[in-house]
Amino acid sequence: MSLFKLSPYSLIEKKGKEPIVAITAYDYVSARLAEDAGFDFILIGDSANMVILGEPDTYSIGMEEMLLFCKVVSRGATNTLRIGDMPFLSYQVSKEEAILNAGRFVKEGRCHGVKVEGGEEVAETVSAIVKAGIPVLGHIGLTPQRSMELGGLKVQGKTIESAQKLLNDAMVLEEAGVFGLIIECVPSELSKVITEKIKIPTIGIGAGPYTDGQILVFHDVVGLYPEMRPKFVRTYFRGYEAFKKALKEFIEDCKNKNFPLEKESFKISEKVLKQIKNSVKC
Ligand code: KIV
């Protein structure tokens, strides 16, 4: 395995040459599947709080939970670039704390970089983490860790002020040293302008076809999170229905005495069986 493939900076080389495709993962199985499928990178997203832990948003997940997900994904996808998502309040309090927490993603979570949500307001923190030697992926547009402030999970950049702010945020983050930028829920034409303006790759989620790459949440792609189906998601498999059908068939087979069959059971020798039956009679 080339060490460069596992460097987040390898993604910059792909800009303008080939689309970058990423997915989230949170556990050993989703990580193995993502690696076998051949994604360019895996994001251990704080969306874990919703799709794995069942919370309604991403606010309440902490460092310890995120690190556990990162450790497990790192075991399942040893040869794939892995980026850990810094949870709410792990990088906002001070630059020192942000560096220490980002370092834990590398040292304990075995990630190759971290993701931080926000624009100009996090630029100094981003720069401090990068200077400490930890690659950072930016995230602008709909930033779920600011959904209370944004008034919900809404498309961003529709007004001139908001569009101008997103363009400025992208440029400031590039200057601060991010190796790439996630753009979430932003009109296609605006992500195109941003993508053309900056030299680092843009990875879209609900940001249209003109970004340098795309990312989706694992559970959305395989249809395992029926609670929410945003317009920008394409679901490739009806996972929830397929799993439910399999589980119901298992119940039915047991109830109908159709499971387990002899071929799914273990055998004992006639001799041992006879002896044990005799010992029961005594
Ligand atoms: O947490 C997450 O999964 C994310 C992606 C949606 C980009 O931030």
PDB file of C-alpha atoms and ligand atoms in Angstrom:
ATOM      1  CA  MET A   1       0.000   0.000   0.000  1.00  0.00           C
ATOM      2  CA  SER A   2       1.446   3.350  -1.067  1.00  0.00           C
ATOM      3  CA  LEU A   3       1.620   5.753   1.849  1.00  0.00           C
ATOM      4  CA  PHE A   4       0.621   8.557  -0.540  1.00  0.00           C
ATOM      5  CA  LYS A   5      -2.750   6.848  -1.198  1.00  0.00           C
ATOM      6  CA  LEU A   6      -3.427   7.167   2.530  1.00  0.00           C
ATOM      7  CA  SER A   7      -2.450  10.848   2.574  1.00  0.00           C
ATOM      8  CA  PRO A   8      -5.380  13.267   2.379  1.00  0.00           C
ATOM      9  CA  TYR A   9      -3.223  15.435   0.120  1.00  0.00           C
ATOM     10  CA  SER A  10      -3.442  12.712  -2.578  1.00  0.00           C
ATOM     11  CA  LEU A  11      -7.028  13.901  -3.145  1.00  0.00           C
ATOM     12  CA  ILE A  12      -5.792  17.291  -4.376  1.00  0.00           C
ATOM     13  CA  GLU A  13      -4.128  15.538  -7.334  1.00  0.00           C
ATOM     14  CA  LYS A  14      -7.510  14.148  -8.403  1.00  0.00           C
ATOM     15  CA  LYS A  15      -9.101  17.591  -8.832  1.00  0.00           C
ATOM     16  CA  GLY A  16     -10.043  18.110 -12.475  1.00  0.00           C
ATOM     17  CA  LYS A  17      -8.863  14.578 -13.369  1.00  0.00           C
ATOM     18  CA  GLU A  18     -11.337  12.131 -11.822  1.00  0.00           C
ATOM     19  CA  PRO A  19     -14.365  12.445  -9.540  1.00  0.00           C
ATOM     20  CA  ILE A  20     -13.625  11.718  -5.873  1.00  0.00           C
ATOM     21  CA  VAL A  21     -16.199   9.427  -4.275  1.00  0.00           C
ATOM     22  CA  ALA A  22     -16.539   9.068  -0.512  1.00  0.00           C
ATOM     23  CA  ILE A  23     -18.912   7.472   1.971  1.00  0.00           C
ATOM     24  CA  THR A  24     -19.412   7.523   5.698  1.00  0.00           C
ATOM     25  CA  ALA A  25     -18.797   4.425   7.812  1.00  0.00           C
ATOM     26  CA  TYR A  26     -19.096   3.790  11.529  1.00  0.00           C
ATOM     27  CA  ASP A  27     -18.431   0.117  12.221  1.00  0.00           C
ATOM     28  CA  TYR A  28     -16.319  -2.833  11.104  1.00  0.00           C
ATOM     29  CA  VAL A  29     -18.799  -4.140   8.527  1.00  0.00           C
ATOM     30  CA  SER A  30     -19.610  -0.801   6.861  1.00  0.00           C
ATOM     31  CA  ALA A  31     -15.864  -0.036   6.787  1.00  0.00           C
ATOM     32  CA  ARG A  32     -15.031  -3.386   5.140  1.00  0.00           C
ATOM     33  CA  LEU A  33     -17.800  -2.897   2.596  1.00  0.00           C
ATOM     34  CA  ALA A  34     -16.590   0.637   1.824  1.00  0.00           C
ATOM     35  CA  GLU A  35     -13.018  -0.587   1.360  1.00  0.00           C
ATOM     36  CA  ASP A  36     -14.029  -3.549  -0.814  1.00  0.00           C
ATOM     37  CA  ALA A  37     -16.236  -1.291  -2.951  1.00  0.00           C
ATOM     38  CA  GLY A  38     -13.245   1.015  -3.523  1.00  0.00           C
ATOM     39  CA  PHE A  39     -14.156   4.462  -2.167  1.00  0.00           C
ATOM     40  CA  ASP A  40     -11.492   7.194  -2.331  1.00  0.00           C
ATOM     41  CA  PHE A  41     -11.977   7.957   1.340  1.00  0.00           C
ATOM     42  CA  ILE A  42     -14.164   7.160   4.317  1.00  0.00           C
ATOM     43  CA  LEU A  43     -15.585   9.798   6.632  1.00  0.00           C
ATOM     44  CA  ILE A  44     -16.345   8.611  10.136  1.00  0.00           C
ATOM     45  CA  GLY A  45     -19.115  11.193  10.374  1.00  0.00           C
ATOM     46  CA  ASP A  46     -20.847  12.556  13.441  1.00  0.00           C
ATOM     47  CA  SER A  47     -24.015  11.518  11.574  1.00  0.00           C
ATOM     48  CA  ALA A  48     -23.294   8.339  13.598  1.00  0.00           C
ATOM     49  CA  ASN A  49     -25.262  10.071  16.338  1.00  0.00           C
ATOM     50  CA  MET A  50     -28.373   9.796  14.171  1.00  0.00           C
ATOM     51  CA  VAL A  51     -27.981   6.642  12.084  1.00  0.00           C
ATOM     52  CA  ILE A  52     -26.238   4.505  14.731  1.00  0.00           C
ATOM     53  CA  LEU A  53     -27.168   6.011  18.094  1.00  0.00           C
ATOM     54  CA  GLY A  54     -30.717   7.059  17.150  1.00  0.00           C
ATOM     55  CA  GLU A  55     -30.497  10.705  18.242  1.00  0.00           C
ATOM     56  CA  PRO A  56     -32.460  13.316  16.250  1.00  0.00           C
ATOM     57  CA  ASP A  57     -29.360  15.452  15.426  1.00  0.00           C
ATOM     58  CA  THR A  58     -25.554  15.469  15.692  1.00  0.00           C
ATOM     59  CA  TYR A  59     -25.175  17.796  18.706  1.00  0.00           C
ATOM     60  CA  SER A  60     -24.912  15.305  21.542  1.00  0.00           C
ATOM     61  CA  ILE A  61     -22.169  12.975  20.291  1.00  0.00           C
ATOM     62  CA  GLY A  62     -18.856  13.291  22.137  1.00  0.00           C
ATOM     63  CA  MET A  63     -15.174  12.551  21.608  1.00  0.00           C
ATOM     64  CA  GLU A  64     -15.239   9.109  23.242  1.00  0.00           C
ATOM     65  CA  GLU A  65     -18.062   7.824  21.024  1.00  0.00           C
ATOM     66  CA  MET A  66     -16.464   9.269  17.885  1.00  0.00           C
ATOM     67  CA  LEU A  67     -13.109   7.708  18.779  1.00  0.00           C
ATOM     68  CA  LEU A  68     -14.703   4.301  19.259  1.00  0.00           C
ATOM     69  CA  PHE A  69     -16.321   4.503  15.808  1.00  0.00           C
ATOM     70  CA  CYS A  70     -12.979   5.621  14.316  1.00  0.00           C
ATOM     71  CA  LYS A  71     -11.045   2.757  15.935  1.00  0.00           C
ATOM     72  CA  VAL A  72     -13.489   0.184  14.612  1.00  0.00           C
ATOM     73  CA  VAL A  73     -13.592   1.655  11.095  1.00  0.00           C
ATOM     74  CA  SER A  74      -9.779   1.711  11.083  1.00  0.00           C
ATOM     75  CA  ARG A  75      -9.791  -2.038  11.779  1.00  0.00           C
ATOM     76  CA  GLY A  76     -12.262  -2.713   8.946  1.00  0.00           C
ATOM     77  CA  ALA A  77     -10.705  -0.440   6.303  1.00  0.00           C
ATOM     78  CA  THR A  78      -6.957  -0.614   6.894  1.00  0.00           C
ATOM     79  CA  ASN A  79      -6.075   0.404   3.323  1.00  0.00           C
ATOM     80  CA  THR A  80      -8.482   3.295   2.828  1.00  0.00           C
ATOM     81  CA  LEU A  81      -7.976   6.956   3.649  1.00  0.00           C
ATOM     82  CA  ARG A  82      -9.981   7.680   6.830  1.00  0.00           C
ATOM     83  CA  ILE A  83     -11.128  11.078   8.068  1.00  0.00           C
ATOM     84  CA  GLY A  84     -12.647  11.563  11.522  1.00  0.00           C
ATOM     85  CA  ASP A  85     -15.394  14.112  12.122  1.00  0.00           C
ATOM     86  CA  MET A  86     -14.702  16.394  15.096  1.00  0.00           C
ATOM     87  CA  PRO A  87     -17.855  16.553  17.236  1.00  0.00           C
ATOM     88  CA  PHE A  88     -19.642  19.689  18.449  1.00  0.00           C
ATOM     89  CA  LEU A  89     -17.565  21.628  21.028  1.00  0.00           C
ATOM     90  CA  SER A  90     -14.405  19.560  20.502  1.00  0.00           C
ATOM     91  CA  TYR A  91     -12.740  22.367  18.504  1.00  0.00           C
ATOM     92  CA  GLN A  92     -14.663  25.564  19.359  1.00  0.00           C
ATOM     93  CA  VAL A  93     -13.430  26.209  22.910  1.00  0.00           C
ATOM     94  CA  SER A  94      -9.748  26.916  22.246  1.00  0.00           C
ATOM     95  CA  LYS A  95      -7.108  26.220  19.629  1.00  0.00           C
ATOM     96  CA  GLU A  96      -5.111  24.177  22.168  1.00  0.00           C
ATOM     97  CA  GLU A  97      -8.073  21.914  22.916  1.00  0.00           C
ATOM     98  CA  ALA A  98      -8.817  21.610  19.190  1.00  0.00           C
ATOM     99  CA  ILE A  99      -5.248  20.435  18.481  1.00  0.00           C
ATOM    100  CA  LEU A 100      -5.350  17.925  21.350  1.00  0.00           C
ATOM    101  CA  ASN A 101      -8.718  16.540  20.230  1.00  0.00           C
ATOM    102  CA  ALA A 102      -7.663  16.406  16.562  1.00  0.00           C
ATOM    103  CA  GLY A 103      -4.533  14.559  17.719  1.00  0.00           C
ATOM    104  CA  ARG A 104      -6.670  11.946  19.475  1.00  0.00           C
ATOM    105  CA  PHE A 105      -8.368  11.145  16.144  1.00  0.00           C
ATOM    106  CA  VAL A 106      -4.925  10.355  14.726  1.00  0.00           C
ATOM    107  CA  LYS A 107      -3.317   8.681  17.771  1.00  0.00           C
ATOM    108  CA  GLU A 108      -6.292   6.723  19.119  1.00  0.00           C
ATOM    109  CA  GLY A 109      -8.751   6.616  16.201  1.00  0.00           C
ATOM    110  CA  ARG A 110      -5.985   5.897  13.645  1.00  0.00           C
ATOM    111  CA  CYS A 111      -7.432   8.481  11.250  1.00  0.00           C
ATOM    112  CA  HIS A 112      -5.418  10.280   8.568  1.00  0.00           C
ATOM    113  CA  GLY A 113      -7.103  13.620   9.126  1.00  0.00           C
ATOM    114  CA  VAL A 114     -10.080  15.361  10.704  1.00  0.00           C
ATOM    115  CA  LYS A 115     -13.145  17.268   9.482  1.00  0.00           C
ATOM    116  CA  VAL A 116     -14.275  20.535  11.010  1.00  0.00           C
ATOM    117  CA  GLU A 117     -17.567  22.327  10.282  1.00  0.00           C
ATOM    118  CA  GLY A 118     -17.739  26.083   9.642  1.00  0.00           C
ATOM    119  CA  GLY A 119     -16.229  28.892   7.581  1.00  0.00           C
ATOM    120  CA  GLU A 120     -14.203  31.981   8.467  1.00  0.00           C
ATOM    121  CA  GLU A 121     -15.067  31.565  12.162  1.00  0.00           C
ATOM    122  CA  VAL A 122     -13.019  28.334  12.376  1.00  0.00           C
ATOM    123  CA  ALA A 123     -10.197  29.360  10.029  1.00  0.00           C
ATOM    124  CA  GLU A 124      -7.661  30.149  12.777  1.00  0.00           C
ATOM    125  CA  THR A 125      -8.405  26.852  14.501  1.00  0.00           C
ATOM    126  CA  VAL A 126      -8.064  24.985  11.194  1.00  0.00           C
ATOM    127  CA  SER A 127      -4.723  26.659  10.602  1.00  0.00           C
ATOM    128  CA  ALA A 128      -3.504  25.691  14.102  1.00  0.00           C
ATOM    129  CA  ILE A 129      -4.506  22.015  13.600  1.00  0.00           C
ATOM    130  CA  VAL A 130      -2.823  21.942  10.164  1.00  0.00           C
ATOM    131  CA  LYS A 131       0.338  23.510  11.638  1.00  0.00           C
ATOM    132  CA  ALA A 132       0.366  20.718  14.230  1.00  0.00           C
ATOM    133  CA  GLY A 133       0.652  18.286  11.295  1.00  0.00           C
ATOM    134  CA  ILE A 134      -2.926  17.061  11.130  1.00  0.00           C
ATOM    135  CA  PRO A 135      -4.677  17.371   7.739  1.00  0.00           C
ATOM    136  CA  VAL A 136      -8.102  19.057   7.906  1.00  0.00           C
ATOM    137  CA  LEU A 137     -11.163  18.685   5.667  1.00  0.00           C
ATOM    138  CA  GLY A 138     -13.473  21.729   5.729  1.00  0.00           C
ATOM    139  CA  HIS A 139     -17.285  21.607   5.670  1.00  0.00           C
ATOM    140  CA  ILE A 140     -19.466  24.549   4.627  1.00  0.00           C
ATOM    141  CA  GLY A 141     -23.074  25.147   3.558  1.00  0.00           C
ATOM    142  CA  LEU A 142     -25.534  23.244   5.697  1.00  0.00           C
ATOM    143  CA  THR A 143     -23.409  22.461   8.748  1.00  0.00           C
ATOM    144  CA  PRO A 144     -25.559  20.270  11.044  1.00  0.00           C
ATOM    145  CA  GLN A 145     -23.579  21.373  14.143  1.00  0.00           C
ATOM    146  CA  ARG A 146     -25.038  24.840  13.457  1.00  0.00           C
ATOM    147  CA  SER A 147     -28.555  23.743  12.521  1.00  0.00           C
ATOM    148  CA  MET A 148     -30.041  25.507  15.591  1.00  0.00           C
ATOM    149  CA  GLU A 149     -28.494  28.766  14.401  1.00  0.00           C
ATOM    150  CA  LEU A 150     -29.445  28.067  10.753  1.00  0.00           C
ATOM    151  CA  GLY A 151     -33.048  27.341  11.730  1.00  0.00           C
ATOM    152  CA  GLY A 152     -33.020  23.672  10.685  1.00  0.00           C
ATOM    153  CA  LEU A 153     -31.571  21.488   7.958  1.00  0.00           C
ATOM    154  CA  LYS A 154     -32.083  24.003   5.135  1.00  0.00           C
ATOM    155  CA  VAL A 155     -30.446  24.685   1.760  1.00  0.00           C
ATOM    156  CA  GLN A 156     -27.796  27.422   2.174  1.00  0.00           C
ATOM    157  CA  GLY A 157     -26.515  30.112  -0.196  1.00  0.00           C
ATOM    158  CA  LYS A 158     -29.780  31.152  -1.800  1.00  0.00           C
ATOM    159  CA  THR A 159     -29.437  34.883  -1.065  1.00  0.00           C
ATOM    160  CA  ILE A 160     -26.614  37.108  -2.308  1.00  0.00           C
ATOM    161  CA  GLU A 161     -25.327  37.642   1.270  1.00  0.00           C
ATOM    162  CA  SER A 162     -25.342  33.946   2.076  1.00  0.00           C
ATOM    163  CA  ALA A 163     -23.817  32.980  -1.317  1.00  0.00           C
ATOM    164  CA  GLN A 164     -21.086  35.617  -0.894  1.00  0.00           C
ATOM    165  CA  LYS A 165     -20.358  34.320   2.621  1.00  0.00           C
ATOM    166  CA  LEU A 166     -19.999  30.728   1.364  1.00  0.00           C
ATOM    167  CA  LEU A 167     -17.614  31.791  -1.411  1.00  0.00           C
ATOM    168  CA  ASN A 168     -15.583  33.813   1.098  1.00  0.00           C
ATOM    169  CA  ASP A 169     -15.596  30.907   3.601  1.00  0.00           C
ATOM    170  CA  ALA A 170     -14.262  28.558   0.918  1.00  0.00           C
ATOM    171  CA  MET A 171     -11.398  30.905   0.045  1.00  0.00           C
ATOM    172  CA  VAL A 172     -10.503  31.587   3.691  1.00  0.00           C
ATOM    173  CA  LEU A 173     -10.487  27.853   4.508  1.00  0.00           C
ATOM    174  CA  GLU A 174      -8.275  27.130   1.495  1.00  0.00           C
ATOM    175  CA  GLU A 175      -5.879  29.792   2.770  1.00  0.00           C
ATOM    176  CA  ALA A 176      -6.021  28.205   6.254  1.00  0.00           C
ATOM    177  CA  GLY A 177      -4.753  24.945   4.741  1.00  0.00           C
ATOM    178  CA  VAL A 178      -7.679  22.531   4.356  1.00  0.00           C
ATOM    179  CA  PHE A 179      -6.945  19.723   1.858  1.00  0.00           C
ATOM    180  CA  GLY A 180     -10.557  19.602   0.659  1.00  0.00           C
ATOM    181  CA  LEU A 181     -13.969  21.065   1.281  1.00  0.00           C
ATOM    182  CA  ILE A 182     -17.322  19.403   1.835  1.00  0.00           C
ATOM    183  CA  ILE A 183     -20.162  21.537   0.486  1.00  0.00           C
ATOM    184  CA  GLU A 184     -23.539  20.484   1.847  1.00  0.00           C
ATOM    185  CA  CYS A 185     -26.986  21.497   0.567  1.00  0.00           C
ATOM    186  CA  VAL A 186     -26.003  24.403  -1.647  1.00  0.00           C
ATOM    187  CA  PRO A 187     -27.483  25.246  -5.099  1.00  0.00           C
ATOM    188  CA  SER A 188     -25.522  23.556  -7.934  1.00  0.00           C
ATOM    189  CA  GLU A 189     -24.486  26.756  -9.708  1.00  0.00           C
ATOM    190  CA  LEU A 190     -23.025  28.207  -6.507  1.00  0.00           C
ATOM    191  CA  SER A 191     -20.990  25.051  -5.783  1.00  0.00           C
ATOM    192  CA  LYS A 192     -19.738  25.306  -9.380  1.00  0.00           C
ATOM    193  CA  VAL A 193     -18.520  28.873  -8.785  1.00  0.00           C
ATOM    194  CA  ILE A 194     -16.788  27.774  -5.542  1.00  0.00           C
ATOM    195  CA  THR A 195     -15.297  24.661  -7.198  1.00  0.00           C
ATOM    196  CA  GLU A 196     -13.840  26.747 -10.013  1.00  0.00           C
ATOM    197  CA  LYS A 197     -12.497  29.393  -7.651  1.00  0.00           C
ATOM    198  CA  ILE A 198     -10.449  27.181  -5.311  1.00  0.00           C
ATOM    199  CA  LYS A 199      -7.583  24.787  -6.050  1.00  0.00           C
ATOM    200  CA  ILE A 200      -8.496  22.154  -3.471  1.00  0.00           C
ATOM    201  CA  PRO A 201     -11.204  19.569  -4.270  1.00  0.00           C
ATOM    202  CA  THR A 202     -14.814  20.199  -3.329  1.00  0.00           C
ATOM    203  CA  ILE A 203     -16.874  17.193  -2.207  1.00  0.00           C
ATOM    204  CA  GLY A 204     -20.600  17.729  -2.521  1.00  0.00           C
ATOM    205  CA  ILE A 205     -23.554  16.353  -0.614  1.00  0.00           C
ATOM    206  CA  GLY A 206     -26.736  17.889  -1.950  1.00  0.00           C
ATOM    207  CA  ALA A 207     -24.545  20.362  -3.858  1.00  0.00           C
ATOM    208  CA  GLY A 208     -25.250  19.253  -7.432  1.00  0.00           C
ATOM    209  CA  PRO A 209     -23.111  17.715 -10.175  1.00  0.00           C
ATOM    210  CA  TYR A 210     -20.301  20.283 -10.517  1.00  0.00           C
ATOM    211  CA  THR A 211     -18.252  19.560  -7.383  1.00  0.00           C
ATOM    212  CA  ASP A 212     -14.986  17.600  -7.652  1.00  0.00           C
ATOM    213  CA  GLY A 213     -16.479  14.704  -5.727  1.00  0.00           C
ATOM    214  CA  GLN A 214     -19.530  13.345  -3.955  1.00  0.00           C
ATOM    215  CA  ILE A 215     -20.157  11.928  -0.503  1.00  0.00           C
ATOM    216  CA  LEU A 216     -23.265  10.291   0.954  1.00  0.00           C
ATOM    217  CA  VAL A 217     -24.147   8.702   4.276  1.00  0.00           C
ATOM    218  CA  PHE A 218     -23.746   4.899   4.149  1.00  0.00           C
ATOM    219  CA  HIS A 219     -27.214   4.226   5.566  1.00  0.00           C
ATOM    220  CA  ASP A 220     -28.825   6.487   2.947  1.00  0.00           C
ATOM    221  CA  VAL A 221     -27.094   4.722   0.040  1.00  0.00           C
ATOM    222  CA  VAL A 222     -28.157   1.260   1.203  1.00  0.00           C
ATOM    223  CA  GLY A 223     -31.583   2.367   2.471  1.00  0.00           C
ATOM    224  CA  LEU A 224     -31.096   1.601   6.153  1.00  0.00           C
ATOM    225  CA  TYR A 225     -32.306   4.897   7.631  1.00  0.00           C
ATOM    226  CA  PRO A 226     -35.992   5.286   6.749  1.00  0.00           C
ATOM    227  CA  GLU A 227     -36.480   8.200   9.199  1.00  0.00           C
ATOM    228  CA  MET A 228     -35.187  10.734   6.696  1.00  0.00           C
ATOM    229  CA  ARG A 229     -34.884  10.636   2.875  1.00  0.00           C
ATOM    230  CA  PRO A 230     -33.521  13.994   1.703  1.00  0.00           C
ATOM    231  CA  LYS A 231     -34.116  14.990  -1.943  1.00  0.00           C
ATOM    232  CA  PHE A 232     -30.399  14.785  -2.774  1.00  0.00           C
ATOM    233  CA  VAL A 233     -30.011  11.145  -1.701  1.00  0.00           C
ATOM    234  CA  ARG A 234     -30.071   8.301  -4.220  1.00  0.00           C
ATOM    235  CA  THR A 235     -30.869   5.021  -2.497  1.00  0.00           C
ATOM    236  CA  TYR A 236     -29.299   2.041  -4.268  1.00  0.00           C
ATOM    237  CA  PHE A 237     -30.781  -0.718  -2.122  1.00  0.00           C
ATOM    238  CA  ARG A 238     -33.909  -1.049  -0.014  1.00  0.00           C
ATOM    239  CA  GLY A 239     -31.849  -2.280   2.928  1.00  0.00           C
ATOM    240  CA  TYR A 240     -34.430  -1.737   5.666  1.00  0.00           C
ATOM    241  CA  GLU A 241     -37.133  -3.653   3.791  1.00  0.00           C
ATOM    242  CA  ALA A 242     -34.673  -6.393   2.714  1.00  0.00           C
ATOM    243  CA  PHE A 243     -33.328  -6.886   6.261  1.00  0.00           C
ATOM    244  CA  LYS A 244     -36.842  -6.852   7.724  1.00  0.00           C
ATOM    245  CA  LYS A 245     -37.987  -9.483   5.220  1.00  0.00           C
ATOM    246  CA  ALA A 246     -35.030 -11.723   6.134  1.00  0.00           C
ATOM    247  CA  LEU A 247     -35.692 -11.305   9.877  1.00  0.00           C
ATOM    248  CA  LYS A 248     -39.412 -12.068   9.447  1.00  0.00           C
ATOM    249  CA  GLU A 249     -38.575 -15.206   7.454  1.00  0.00           C
ATOM    250  CA  PHE A 250     -36.308 -16.353  10.316  1.00  0.00           C
ATOM    251  CA  ILE A 251     -39.161 -15.899  12.821  1.00  0.00           C
ATOM    252  CA  GLU A 252     -41.562 -17.770  10.535  1.00  0.00           C
ATOM    253  CA  ASP A 253     -39.135 -20.670   9.975  1.00  0.00           C
ATOM    254  CA  CYS A 254     -38.679 -21.092  13.739  1.00  0.00           C
ATOM    255  CA  LYS A 255     -42.414 -20.890  14.441  1.00  0.00           C
ATOM    256  CA  ASN A 256     -43.129 -23.443  11.664  1.00  0.00           C
ATOM    257  CA  LYS A 257     -40.350 -25.748  12.935  1.00  0.00           C
ATOM    258  CA  ASN A 258     -38.600 -25.234   9.616  1.00  0.00           C
ATOM    259  CA  PHE A 259     -35.388 -24.087  11.326  1.00  0.00           C
ATOM    260  CA  PRO A 260     -32.975 -25.554  12.201  1.00  0.00           C
ATOM    261  CA  LEU A 261     -32.967 -28.525   9.819  1.00  0.00           C
ATOM    262  CA  GLU A 262     -30.893 -31.644  10.481  1.00  0.00           C
ATOM    263  CA  LYS A 263     -28.177 -30.355   8.123  1.00  0.00           C
ATOM    264  CA  GLU A 264     -27.898 -27.219  10.292  1.00  0.00           C
ATOM    265  CA  SER A 265     -27.449 -29.290  13.472  1.00  0.00           C
ATOM    266  CA  PHE A 266     -24.560 -31.237  15.050  1.00  0.00           C
ATOM    267  CA  LYS A 267     -24.419 -35.057  15.421  1.00  0.00           C
ATOM    268  CA  ILE A 268     -23.439 -37.268  18.294  1.00  0.00           C
ATOM    269  CA  SER A 269     -22.274 -40.921  17.835  1.00  0.00           C
ATOM    270  CA  GLU A 270     -24.800 -43.687  18.447  1.00  0.00           C
ATOM    271  CA  LYS A 271     -22.554 -45.079  21.202  1.00  0.00           C
ATOM    272  CA  VAL A 272     -22.392 -41.836  23.205  1.00  0.00           C
ATOM    273  CA  LEU A 273     -26.086 -41.258  22.676  1.00  0.00           C
ATOM    274  CA  LYS A 274     -26.957 -44.711  24.004  1.00  0.00           C
ATOM    275  CA  GLN A 275     -24.782 -44.200  27.078  1.00  0.00           C
ATOM    276  CA  ILE A 276     -26.238 -40.805  27.889  1.00  0.00           C
ATOM    277  CA  LYS A 277     -29.781 -42.122  27.476  1.00  0.00           C
ATOM    278  CA  ASN A 278     -28.984 -45.011  29.833  1.00  0.00           C
ATOM    279  CA  SER A 279     -27.529 -42.605  32.413  1.00  0.00           C
ATOM    280  CA  VAL A 280     -30.780 -40.622  32.319  1.00  0.00           C
ATOM    281  CA  LYS A 281     -32.785 -43.806  33.099  1.00  0.00           C
ATOM    282  CA  CYS A 282     -30.722 -44.563  36.243  1.00  0.00           C
TER     283      CYS A 282
HETATM  284  O1  KIV B   1     -21.418  13.530   9.590  1.00  0.00           O
HETATM  285  C1  KIV B   1     -21.501  13.295   8.375  1.00  0.00           C
HETATM  286  O2  KIV B   1     -21.854  12.190   7.958  1.00  0.00           O
HETATM  287  C2  KIV B   1     -21.181  14.369   7.452  1.00  0.00           C
HETATM  288  C3  KIV B   1     -21.436  14.120   5.998  1.00  0.00           C
HETATM  289  C4  KIV B   1     -22.870  14.180   5.738  1.00  0.00           C
HETATM  290  C5  KIV B   1     -20.671  15.023   5.123  1.00  0.00           C
HETATM  291  O3  KIV B   1     -20.760  15.399   7.852  1.00  0.00           O
END
